[in-house]
Amino acid sequence: MENLNYLWIIPFSPLIASVIIGLFGYKFLREPLAGIVAVIGVAIAAVASVAGFIHVHEVGGHYDLKLFTWLPLGDYNISVSILWDPLSALMSCVVTVISTFIFIFATGYMRGEPAYPRFFAYLSLFVFMMLMLTLSDNLVQLFFGWEGVGLVSYLLIGYYHNKRSAANAAFESFVVNRVGDWSFLMGILLAFVTFGTLDYLDIFAKLPEAGYWTITIIALLLFGGAVGKSAQIPLHIWLPNAMEGPTPVSALIHAATMVAAGVYMVARLMPVFASSSIALDTVLYIGTASAFVAATMGLVQNDIKRIIAYSTMSQLGYMFAAEGLGLFGDGMFHLASHATFKALLFLAAGSVLIGIHHILDVWKMGQLRKYMPITAATFLVGALSLAGIPPFAGFFSKDPIIEAAYHINWVIWALLWLGAGLTAFYIFRLYFLAFEDGDRLDPHTKEHVHESPWNMTMPLIVLATATVVLGFFREFFLEYLRPSLDPRAMSDSFVPEETRKLMEEGLARAHHVHVPEDAIHFMVESLTSPLGILALITAIGGILTAYLVYQKKVISYEWLGETFKPLYKLFYNRWYFDHIYYAIFVYGYYKLSVFMWKLGDRFIIDGIVDGSAKASVWTGGKLSLTQTGRISAYVLQMTLGIAVFLGLFLLIK
């Protein structure tokens, strides 16, 4: 694979664009030039990624390109490297291609913003950090990109930093992710202590030498970082508030970059996770719980972006569930599929916000399809895909995960199946309220509502087209990923035979799953089997219920709210996670601080200082009584003192 020396272009093209915009943006590259430079930077990376993707497909194998030594540590050097194999090639294409269309959309969305160059400098830097994470061949470079996307997400979520809610959301995102990153860093340190290296391939080779519990602890610590970065329970609370950033930021974070990092990391370190059944079970249970809980939260949200945000958390849960089941290829295919239709949904929502002057409440929208037909049509395509309706991409990537769960654990299947039905309901609740239901736009907004310009509608059309056709390439993608994610197809140079045997033991349950890889075969079998028919009926039932409640008004949503009031309150208050965290970490920390202040500062420190002064005053007062001015009294005191001293001396001796 010597012809892949151009791969360095992939991460560094967006970085160069970011530096150029950062240095010259405000003086020479104001609107629209800053956006054009950013688009060119990420488009070059996309072309290089696609070229590398094709090369791997034709030639096969993996390629480890060492760019330069970063940290020399005695005999061990940490390099800035590019590990190019089917997994990193697919992820690089997802990041760069989806980002290209988001960047193009952003040139229209951010028009007229005073900090236009700053936005695109941050956006390009964000893609660079994600690509450094994606292309890494060692845990240190991975951690650099991991922390980098966290930092730049803080800057982008808080882009409107003069707005208090945006500043608070950025801070919350940063702090919550630091909790997960602490676990991630501990996992990296334990891996280095255990294996004496941080390079992936060396770690994979040495896995059989490590104990089962050591591997398990390393995997769980690393997964703690993924829980924070990918907004899974219990570190999910930052995700909905991250919607304070501009909509292209939401699309980038939710579709192709930050939140996908956790899923990618688990797949990248698949030999580590597959060597521990406990680690796989943890990934499975947390992913399943997150998929279901997030779907319930999405039912009752009224902010258009937050509804889509909760669907991201839920769909990430499906990806983790697939990995926990041992179906790493299916998890990554759903990541690629989800990136396409989730970018479409967020960008369509952004188009809506531009058209109606950034009104977020879906109850203040209505009949937007009349004014924004392209936006409405493309959003509908994304909604159908998210709901799992054939032949859209979401059906081919999500439904196989649900069906596979049935063959392994029926409780997991039930939660994933219910989550899918709820997802279909709430995404079409959004669609009907925003695009079809009665006209609730205020007169001023209605006068100015309009379809978005071409640089915003063109990405919508392209992503909608990809959402329609991508699912039919399911078998191609699963076969393409096999050398990276299937122990039976891995080469000895990538993972030694002993490690593959260790992995196969952990993935034994996945071998009992028989879900057709061919898209047409899967669709036919799904639509003729009881399990597939049930899944389809559930999805259609969710859509039909939303139609009857919010479009036809056959069922009163007020009646539903009153009838299921306890559940409504539970879901609306987001299962009280925020309240619990406030009670423990905010109010609880405050009360602990007050207690420590009273005990440590007031009682101990002030007690010692004030007590010393009072003791000195009391002692001085008592000793002053001995000062009578009589020489005979002083002689007597001196004599008694000498007598006491001599007595003690004789006793001790």
Coordinates of C-alpha atoms in Angstrom, one line a residue, residues 54-576:
I54 CA -11.3 2.8 -2.8
H55 CA -7.6 1.8 -2.5
V56 CA -8.3 -0.3 0.5
H57 CA -11.3 -1.9 -1.2
E58 CA -9.2 -2.8 -4.3
V59 CA -5.9 -3.8 -2.5
G60 CA -6.9 -4.8 1.0
G61 CA -4.7 -4.9 4.1
H62 CA -3.8 -2.1 6.5
Y63 CA -1.2 0.7 6.3
D64 CA 0.5 2.3 9.3
L65 CA 2.1 5.6 8.2
K66 CA 4.4 7.2 10.8
L67 CA 4.4 10.9 10.1
F68 CA 6.8 12.1 12.8
T69 CA 7.9 11.3 16.3
W70 CA 5.9 13.3 18.8
L71 CA 7.1 12.2 22.3
P72 CA 10.3 10.2 22.6
L73 CA 10.1 8.2 25.9
G74 CA 13.4 6.3 26.2
D75 CA 13.3 3.3 23.8
Y76 CA 9.6 3.9 23.1
N77 CA 8.5 6.7 20.8
I78 CA 5.0 8.0 20.5
S79 CA 4.4 9.1 16.9
V80 CA 1.8 11.1 15.0
S81 CA 0.6 8.4 12.7
I82 CA -2.1 7.3 10.4
L83 CA -3.5 3.7 10.7
W84 CA -5.4 3.2 7.4
D85 CA -7.6 0.1 7.3
P86 CA -11.2 -0.5 6.3
L87 CA -12.5 0.8 9.7
S88 CA -10.6 4.1 9.7
A89 CA -11.2 4.5 5.9
L90 CA -15.0 4.3 6.4
M91 CA -14.9 6.6 9.4
S92 CA -12.8 9.2 7.6
C93 CA -15.2 9.2 4.7
V94 CA -18.1 9.6 7.1
V95 CA -16.4 12.5 8.9
T96 CA -15.2 14.4 5.8
V97 CA -18.0 13.8 3.3
I98 CA -20.8 14.6 5.8
S99 CA -18.8 17.6 7.1
T100 CA -18.4 19.0 3.6
F101 CA -22.1 19.3 3.1
I102 CA -22.5 20.7 6.6
F103 CA -19.9 23.3 5.8
I104 CA -21.6 24.2 2.5
F105 CA -24.9 24.6 4.4
A106 CA -23.2 26.7 7.1
T107 CA -22.0 29.3 4.5
G108 CA -25.7 30.1 4.0
Y109 CA -26.9 29.6 7.6
M110 CA -24.2 31.8 9.1
R111 CA -24.6 34.6 6.6
G112 CA -24.4 38.0 8.3
E113 CA -22.9 36.7 11.6
P114 CA -20.4 39.2 13.0
A115 CA -18.0 36.4 14.0
Y116 CA -18.3 34.5 10.6
P117 CA -14.5 33.8 10.3
R118 CA -14.2 32.6 13.9
F119 CA -17.0 30.2 13.4
F120 CA -15.4 28.5 10.3
A121 CA -11.9 28.5 12.0
Y122 CA -13.5 26.5 14.9
L123 CA -15.4 24.3 12.6
S124 CA -12.3 23.3 10.5
L125 CA -10.4 22.7 13.7
F126 CA -13.1 20.5 15.0
V127 CA -12.9 18.3 11.9
F128 CA -9.1 18.1 12.2
M129 CA -9.4 16.9 15.8
M130 CA -11.9 14.3 14.9
L131 CA -9.7 13.0 12.1
M132 CA -6.7 12.9 14.4
L133 CA -8.8 10.7 16.7
T134 CA -10.0 8.6 13.7
L135 CA -6.6 8.0 12.1
S136 CA -4.6 7.4 15.2
D137 CA -2.6 4.1 15.7
N138 CA -1.9 4.7 19.4
L139 CA -3.8 5.7 22.5
V140 CA -2.0 9.0 23.0
Q141 CA -2.9 10.5 19.6
L142 CA -6.4 9.1 20.2
F143 CA -6.5 11.0 23.5
F144 CA -5.2 14.2 21.8
G145 CA -8.1 14.1 19.3
W146 CA -10.5 13.0 22.0
E147 CA -9.7 16.0 24.1
G148 CA -9.5 18.2 21.1
V149 CA -13.1 17.6 20.0
G150 CA -14.1 18.2 23.6
L151 CA -12.3 21.6 23.6
V152 CA -13.6 22.8 20.2
S153 CA -17.1 21.6 21.0
Y154 CA -16.9 23.9 24.1
L155 CA -16.0 26.8 21.8
L156 CA -18.7 26.0 19.2
I157 CA -21.5 25.3 21.7
G158 CA -20.7 28.6 23.4
Y159 CA -20.3 30.4 20.0
Y160 CA -22.9 32.9 21.2
H161 CA -20.9 33.5 24.4
N162 CA -22.8 36.7 25.2
K163 CA -25.9 34.6 25.7
R164 CA -25.8 33.2 29.2
S165 CA -27.6 29.9 28.3
A166 CA -25.1 29.2 25.6
A167 CA -22.1 29.9 27.9
N168 CA -23.7 27.6 30.6
A169 CA -24.3 24.8 28.1
A170 CA -20.8 25.0 26.8
F171 CA -19.5 24.8 30.4
E172 CA -21.8 21.9 31.3
S173 CA -20.6 20.0 28.2
F174 CA -17.0 20.5 29.1
V175 CA -17.3 19.5 32.7
V176 CA -19.5 16.4 32.1
N177 CA -17.1 15.2 29.4
R178 CA -14.2 15.7 31.8
V179 CA -15.8 13.1 34.1
G180 CA -15.8 10.5 31.3
D181 CA -12.3 11.6 30.2
W182 CA -10.9 11.0 33.6
S183 CA -12.0 7.4 33.3
F184 CA -10.6 7.3 29.8
L185 CA -7.2 8.5 30.9
M186 CA -7.1 6.0 33.7
G187 CA -7.7 3.3 31.1
I188 CA -4.9 4.5 29.0
L189 CA -2.5 4.6 31.9
L190 CA -3.4 1.1 33.0
A191 CA -3.0 -0.2 29.4
F192 CA 0.5 1.3 29.4
V193 CA 1.4 -0.2 32.7
T194 CA 0.0 -3.6 31.6
F195 CA 1.4 -3.8 28.0
G196 CA 4.3 -1.4 28.1
T197 CA 3.1 0.2 24.9
L198 CA 0.3 2.4 23.7
D199 CA 0.2 1.3 20.0
Y200 CA -2.9 -0.5 19.0
L201 CA -1.3 -3.4 17.1
D202 CA 1.2 -4.0 19.9
I203 CA -1.6 -4.0 22.5
F204 CA -3.6 -6.5 20.4
A205 CA -0.6 -8.8 20.1
K206 CA 0.0 -8.8 23.9
L207 CA -3.6 -9.3 25.0
P208 CA -3.2 -13.0 25.6
E209 CA -0.4 -12.2 28.1
A210 CA -2.7 -10.1 30.3
G211 CA -5.2 -11.4 32.8
Y212 CA -8.9 -11.4 32.1
W213 CA -9.7 -9.0 34.9
T214 CA -7.0 -6.6 33.9
I215 CA -8.4 -6.5 30.3
T216 CA -11.9 -6.1 31.7
I217 CA -10.9 -3.1 33.9
I218 CA -9.0 -1.5 31.0
A219 CA -12.0 -1.9 28.7
L220 CA -14.5 -0.6 31.3
L221 CA -12.3 2.5 32.0
L222 CA -12.0 3.3 28.3
F223 CA -15.8 2.8 27.9
G224 CA -16.3 5.3 30.7
G225 CA -14.8 7.9 28.3
A226 CA -17.2 6.7 25.5
V227 CA -20.2 7.1 27.8
G228 CA -19.3 10.8 28.3
K229 CA -18.4 11.6 24.7
S230 CA -21.3 9.7 23.2
A231 CA -23.8 11.0 25.8
Q232 CA -24.9 7.7 27.2
I233 CA -26.5 7.1 30.6
P234 CA -25.4 8.4 33.1
L235 CA -23.3 11.1 31.4
H236 CA -25.9 12.1 28.9
I237 CA -27.2 15.3 30.5
W238 CA -25.0 17.7 28.5
L239 CA -26.4 16.7 25.1
P240 CA -29.7 18.5 24.9
N241 CA -28.3 21.7 26.2
A242 CA -25.6 21.6 23.5
M243 CA -28.3 22.7 21.1
E244 CA -27.4 26.3 22.2
G245 CA -24.8 26.3 19.5
P246 CA -25.6 27.2 15.8
T247 CA -27.5 24.4 14.0
P248 CA -24.5 23.4 11.7
V249 CA -22.6 22.8 15.0
S250 CA -25.4 20.5 16.2
A251 CA -25.4 18.7 12.9
L252 CA -21.6 18.2 13.0
I253 CA -21.5 17.1 16.6
H254 CA -24.5 14.7 16.3
A255 CA -23.9 13.3 12.8
A256 CA -20.2 12.8 12.0
T257 CA -17.9 13.9 14.8
M258 CA -17.9 14.1 18.6
V259 CA -20.7 11.8 19.7
A260 CA -19.7 9.2 17.2
A261 CA -16.2 9.1 18.7
G262 CA -17.2 6.8 21.5
V263 CA -18.8 4.2 19.1
Y264 CA -15.7 4.4 16.9
M265 CA -13.3 4.0 19.8
V266 CA -15.0 0.8 21.0
A267 CA -14.9 -0.6 17.4
R268 CA -11.3 0.5 17.0
L269 CA -10.3 -1.3 20.2
M270 CA -12.6 -4.2 19.4
P271 CA -10.0 -6.9 20.3
V272 CA -9.8 -5.4 23.8
F273 CA -13.5 -5.3 24.3
A274 CA -14.1 -8.7 22.6
S275 CA -11.7 -10.3 25.1
S276 CA -14.0 -9.5 28.0
S277 CA -17.6 -10.7 28.2
I278 CA -18.2 -8.4 31.2
A279 CA -17.1 -5.4 29.1
L280 CA -19.3 -6.4 26.2
D281 CA -22.3 -6.9 28.5
T282 CA -21.7 -3.4 30.0
V283 CA -21.6 -1.9 26.6
L284 CA -24.8 -3.8 25.7
Y285 CA -26.8 -2.8 28.8
I286 CA -25.8 0.9 28.8
G287 CA -26.5 1.2 25.1
T288 CA -29.9 -0.5 25.4
A289 CA -30.9 1.6 28.4
S290 CA -29.8 4.8 26.7
A291 CA -31.7 3.9 23.5
F292 CA -34.9 3.4 25.4
V293 CA -34.7 6.2 27.9
A294 CA -33.7 8.8 25.3
A295 CA -36.7 7.7 23.2
T296 CA -39.0 8.4 26.1
M297 CA -37.5 11.8 26.7
G298 CA -38.0 12.7 23.0
L299 CA -41.7 12.1 23.3
V300 CA -42.5 15.2 25.2
Q301 CA -39.9 17.8 24.1
N302 CA -41.1 20.9 22.3
D303 CA -37.8 22.3 21.0
I304 CA -37.2 21.2 17.4
K305 CA -33.5 20.7 17.9
R306 CA -33.8 18.9 21.3
I307 CA -36.2 16.4 19.9
I308 CA -33.6 15.5 17.2
A309 CA -30.9 15.6 19.9
Y310 CA -32.6 12.9 22.0
S311 CA -32.9 10.8 18.9
T312 CA -29.1 11.0 18.5
M313 CA -28.6 9.7 22.1
S314 CA -31.1 6.9 21.4
Q315 CA -29.5 5.9 18.0
L316 CA -26.0 5.9 19.6
G317 CA -27.5 3.5 22.1
Y318 CA -28.4 1.1 19.2
M319 CA -24.9 1.3 18.0
F320 CA -23.4 0.5 21.4
A321 CA -26.0 -2.3 21.7
A322 CA -24.8 -3.8 18.4
E323 CA -21.2 -3.7 19.6
G324 CA -22.2 -5.2 23.0
L325 CA -23.9 -8.0 21.0
G326 CA -20.7 -8.6 19.2
L327 CA -22.0 -7.2 15.9
F328 CA -19.3 -4.5 15.4
G329 CA -19.9 -4.3 11.7
D330 CA -23.6 -3.6 12.1
G331 CA -22.8 -1.0 14.7
M332 CA -20.5 0.8 12.4
F333 CA -22.9 0.5 9.4
H334 CA -25.6 2.1 11.6
L335 CA -23.1 4.9 12.5
A336 CA -22.6 5.7 8.8
S337 CA -26.3 5.4 8.0
H338 CA -27.2 7.5 11.0
A339 CA -24.6 10.2 10.2
T340 CA -26.3 10.7 6.8
F341 CA -29.9 11.0 7.9
K342 CA -29.2 12.7 11.2
A343 CA -27.2 15.4 9.3
L344 CA -30.2 15.7 7.0
L345 CA -32.6 16.1 9.9
F346 CA -30.5 18.8 11.7
L347 CA -29.8 20.7 8.5
A348 CA -33.5 20.6 7.6
A349 CA -34.3 21.9 11.1
G350 CA -31.7 24.7 10.5
S351 CA -33.4 25.5 7.3
V352 CA -36.7 25.8 9.2
L353 CA -35.1 28.1 11.8
I354 CA -33.7 30.4 9.1
G355 CA -37.1 30.5 7.4
I356 CA -39.0 31.4 10.6
H357 CA -36.4 33.6 12.3
H358 CA -35.1 31.0 14.8
I359 CA -38.4 30.0 16.5
L360 CA -37.6 26.7 18.2
D361 CA -41.0 25.8 19.7
V362 CA -42.8 23.3 17.4
W363 CA -46.1 24.5 18.8
K364 CA -45.4 27.9 17.1
M365 CA -44.9 26.3 13.7
G366 CA -47.3 24.7 11.3
Q367 CA -48.0 24.2 7.6
L368 CA -44.4 25.0 6.7
R369 CA -44.6 22.5 3.8
K370 CA -46.5 25.2 1.9
Y371 CA -43.7 27.7 2.3
M372 CA -40.6 25.4 2.4
P373 CA -41.4 22.4 0.1
I374 CA -37.8 21.2 -0.3
T375 CA -37.0 21.4 3.4
A376 CA -40.3 19.6 4.2
A377 CA -39.7 16.8 1.6
T378 CA -36.1 16.2 2.7
F379 CA -37.0 16.3 6.4
L380 CA -39.7 13.7 5.7
V381 CA -37.1 11.4 4.1
G382 CA -34.9 11.7 7.2
A383 CA -37.8 11.1 9.5
L384 CA -38.8 7.9 7.5
S385 CA -35.3 6.7 7.8
L386 CA -35.1 7.3 11.5
A387 CA -38.4 5.6 12.0
G388 CA -37.0 2.5 10.2
I389 CA -39.4 2.4 7.3
P390 CA -38.1 0.5 4.2
P391 CA -36.4 1.2 1.9
F392 CA -34.7 4.0 3.7
A393 CA -31.2 3.6 5.2
G394 CA -32.3 3.5 8.8
F395 CA -34.4 0.3 8.1
F396 CA -31.3 -1.6 6.8
S397 CA -29.0 -0.4 9.6
K398 CA -31.2 -0.3 12.7
D399 CA -33.6 -3.2 12.3
P400 CA -30.9 -5.9 11.9
I401 CA -29.6 -4.8 15.4
I402 CA -33.1 -5.2 16.9
E403 CA -33.6 -8.6 15.2
A404 CA -30.2 -9.8 16.3
A405 CA -31.0 -8.9 19.9
Y406 CA -34.0 -11.2 19.8
H407 CA -31.7 -14.2 19.1
I408 CA -29.5 -13.3 22.1
N409 CA -31.5 -11.6 24.8
W410 CA -35.3 -11.0 24.6
V411 CA -35.3 -8.3 27.3
I412 CA -32.8 -6.3 25.3
W413 CA -34.8 -6.9 22.1
A414 CA -38.0 -5.7 23.9
L415 CA -36.4 -2.4 25.0
L416 CA -34.9 -1.8 21.6
W417 CA -38.2 -2.7 19.8
L418 CA -40.2 -0.3 22.1
G419 CA -37.6 2.4 21.6
A420 CA -38.0 2.1 17.8
G421 CA -41.7 2.5 18.1
L422 CA -41.4 5.6 20.3
T423 CA -38.8 7.0 17.9
A424 CA -41.3 6.7 15.0
F425 CA -43.9 8.5 17.1
Y426 CA -41.9 11.5 18.3
I427 CA -40.1 12.2 15.0
F428 CA -43.5 12.3 13.2
R429 CA -45.0 14.3 16.0
L430 CA -42.3 16.9 15.1
Y431 CA -43.0 16.5 11.4
F432 CA -46.8 16.9 11.7
L433 CA -46.6 19.9 14.1
A434 CA -44.0 21.7 12.1
F435 CA -44.9 21.0 8.5
E436 CA -48.5 19.7 8.3
D437 CA -50.7 20.8 11.2
G438 CA -52.7 24.0 11.5
D439 CA -51.0 27.3 10.7
R440 CA -49.7 28.6 14.0
L441 CA -47.2 31.1 12.7
D442 CA -47.6 34.6 13.9
P443 CA -48.5 37.1 11.1
H444 CA -45.1 38.8 11.0
T445 CA -43.2 35.5 10.7
K446 CA -45.7 34.3 8.0
E447 CA -45.0 37.4 5.9
H448 CA -41.2 36.6 5.8
V449 CA -41.1 32.8 5.8
H450 CA -39.3 31.5 2.7
E451 CA -37.4 28.5 1.3
S452 CA -33.7 28.5 2.0
P453 CA -31.1 29.5 -0.6
W454 CA -29.4 26.9 -2.9
N455 CA -26.3 26.5 -0.7
M456 CA -28.6 25.3 2.1
T457 CA -31.1 23.2 0.0
M458 CA -28.4 21.5 -2.1
P459 CA -26.9 19.6 0.8
L460 CA -30.4 18.6 1.9
I461 CA -31.2 17.1 -1.5
V462 CA -27.8 15.3 -1.6
L463 CA -28.2 13.9 1.9
A464 CA -31.8 12.9 1.2
T465 CA -30.7 11.0 -1.9
A466 CA -28.0 9.2 0.1
T467 CA -30.5 8.3 2.7
V468 CA -32.7 6.6 0.1
V469 CA -29.9 4.6 -1.5
L470 CA -27.3 3.9 1.2
G471 CA -29.2 1.0 2.8
F472 CA -28.9 -1.1 -0.3
F473 CA -25.1 -1.1 0.2
R474 CA -25.4 -2.9 3.5
E475 CA -23.7 -6.1 2.3
F476 CA -20.9 -4.2 0.7
F477 CA -20.1 -2.2 3.9
L478 CA -20.3 -5.3 6.1
E479 CA -17.9 -7.2 3.8
Y480 CA -15.6 -4.1 3.5
L481 CA -15.3 -3.8 7.3
R482 CA -14.7 -7.6 7.9
P483 CA -10.9 -7.4 7.9
S484 CA -11.0 -4.9 10.7
L485 CA -14.0 -6.2 12.8
D486 CA -14.3 -9.9 12.2
P487 CA -11.6 -12.1 13.9
R488 CA -12.1 -14.8 11.3
A489 CA -11.1 -12.3 8.5
M490 CA -8.3 -10.5 10.3
S491 CA -4.7 -10.9 9.1
D492 CA -1.9 -12.1 11.4
S493 CA -0.1 -8.8 11.0
F494 CA -3.1 -7.0 12.3
V495 CA -4.1 -9.3 15.1
P496 CA -2.1 -12.5 16.0
E497 CA -3.8 -15.9 16.0
E498 CA -3.8 -16.2 19.8
T499 CA -5.6 -12.9 20.2
R500 CA -8.2 -13.9 17.5
K501 CA -8.9 -17.1 19.5
L502 CA -9.4 -15.0 22.6
M503 CA -11.7 -12.7 20.8
E504 CA -13.8 -15.5 19.3
E505 CA -14.5 -16.8 22.7
G506 CA -16.0 -13.4 23.7
L507 CA -17.9 -13.1 20.5
A508 CA -19.3 -16.6 20.5
R509 CA -22.9 -15.5 21.0
A510 CA -22.7 -13.3 17.9
H511 CA -22.1 -16.4 15.8
H512 CA -25.6 -17.6 16.7
V513 CA -27.2 -14.6 15.0
H514 CA -28.3 -15.2 11.4
V515 CA -29.4 -11.9 9.9
P516 CA -29.1 -11.7 6.1
E517 CA -26.4 -9.2 5.0
D518 CA -27.8 -8.7 1.5
A519 CA -30.2 -5.7 1.7
I520 CA -32.9 -7.1 -0.6
H521 CA -32.8 -10.5 1.1
F522 CA -33.0 -8.9 4.5
M523 CA -35.9 -6.7 3.4
V524 CA -37.9 -9.6 1.9
E525 CA -37.2 -11.8 4.9
S526 CA -38.0 -9.0 7.4
L527 CA -41.3 -8.2 5.7
T528 CA -42.4 -11.9 5.6
S529 CA -41.2 -13.0 9.1
P530 CA -43.3 -12.5 12.3
L531 CA -40.4 -10.6 13.9
G532 CA -39.9 -8.3 10.9
I533 CA -43.7 -7.7 10.5
L534 CA -44.0 -6.8 14.1
A535 CA -41.2 -4.3 13.9
L536 CA -42.7 -2.7 10.8
I537 CA -46.2 -2.6 12.3
T538 CA -44.7 -0.9 15.4
A539 CA -43.0 1.8 13.3
I540 CA -46.1 2.4 11.2
G541 CA -48.2 2.3 14.4
G542 CA -46.0 5.1 15.9
I543 CA -46.4 7.2 12.7
L544 CA -50.1 6.6 12.5
T545 CA -50.6 7.5 16.2
A546 CA -48.7 10.7 15.7
Y547 CA -50.9 11.4 12.7
L548 CA -54.2 10.8 14.6
V549 CA -53.1 12.9 17.6
Y550 CA -51.4 15.9 16.0
Q551 CA -52.8 16.0 12.4
K552 CA -56.3 14.7 12.6
K553 CA -56.9 15.4 16.3
V554 CA -58.8 12.1 16.6
I555 CA -57.0 11.5 19.9
S556 CA -56.5 14.5 22.2
Y557 CA -52.9 15.1 23.3
E558 CA -54.3 16.9 26.4
W559 CA -56.2 13.7 27.3
L560 CA -53.1 11.6 26.7
G561 CA -51.1 14.0 29.0
E562 CA -53.7 13.8 31.8
T563 CA -54.2 10.0 31.5
F564 CA -50.5 9.2 31.6
K565 CA -49.6 12.2 33.8
P566 CA -47.0 10.3 36.0
L567 CA -45.2 9.1 32.9
Y568 CA -45.5 12.5 31.2
K569 CA -43.9 14.2 34.2
L570 CA -41.2 11.5 34.4
F571 CA -40.3 11.9 30.7
Y572 CA -40.6 15.7 30.7
N573 CA -38.3 16.0 33.7
R574 CA -35.9 13.7 31.8
W575 CA -36.2 10.9 34.4
Y576 CA -35.1 13.4 37.0

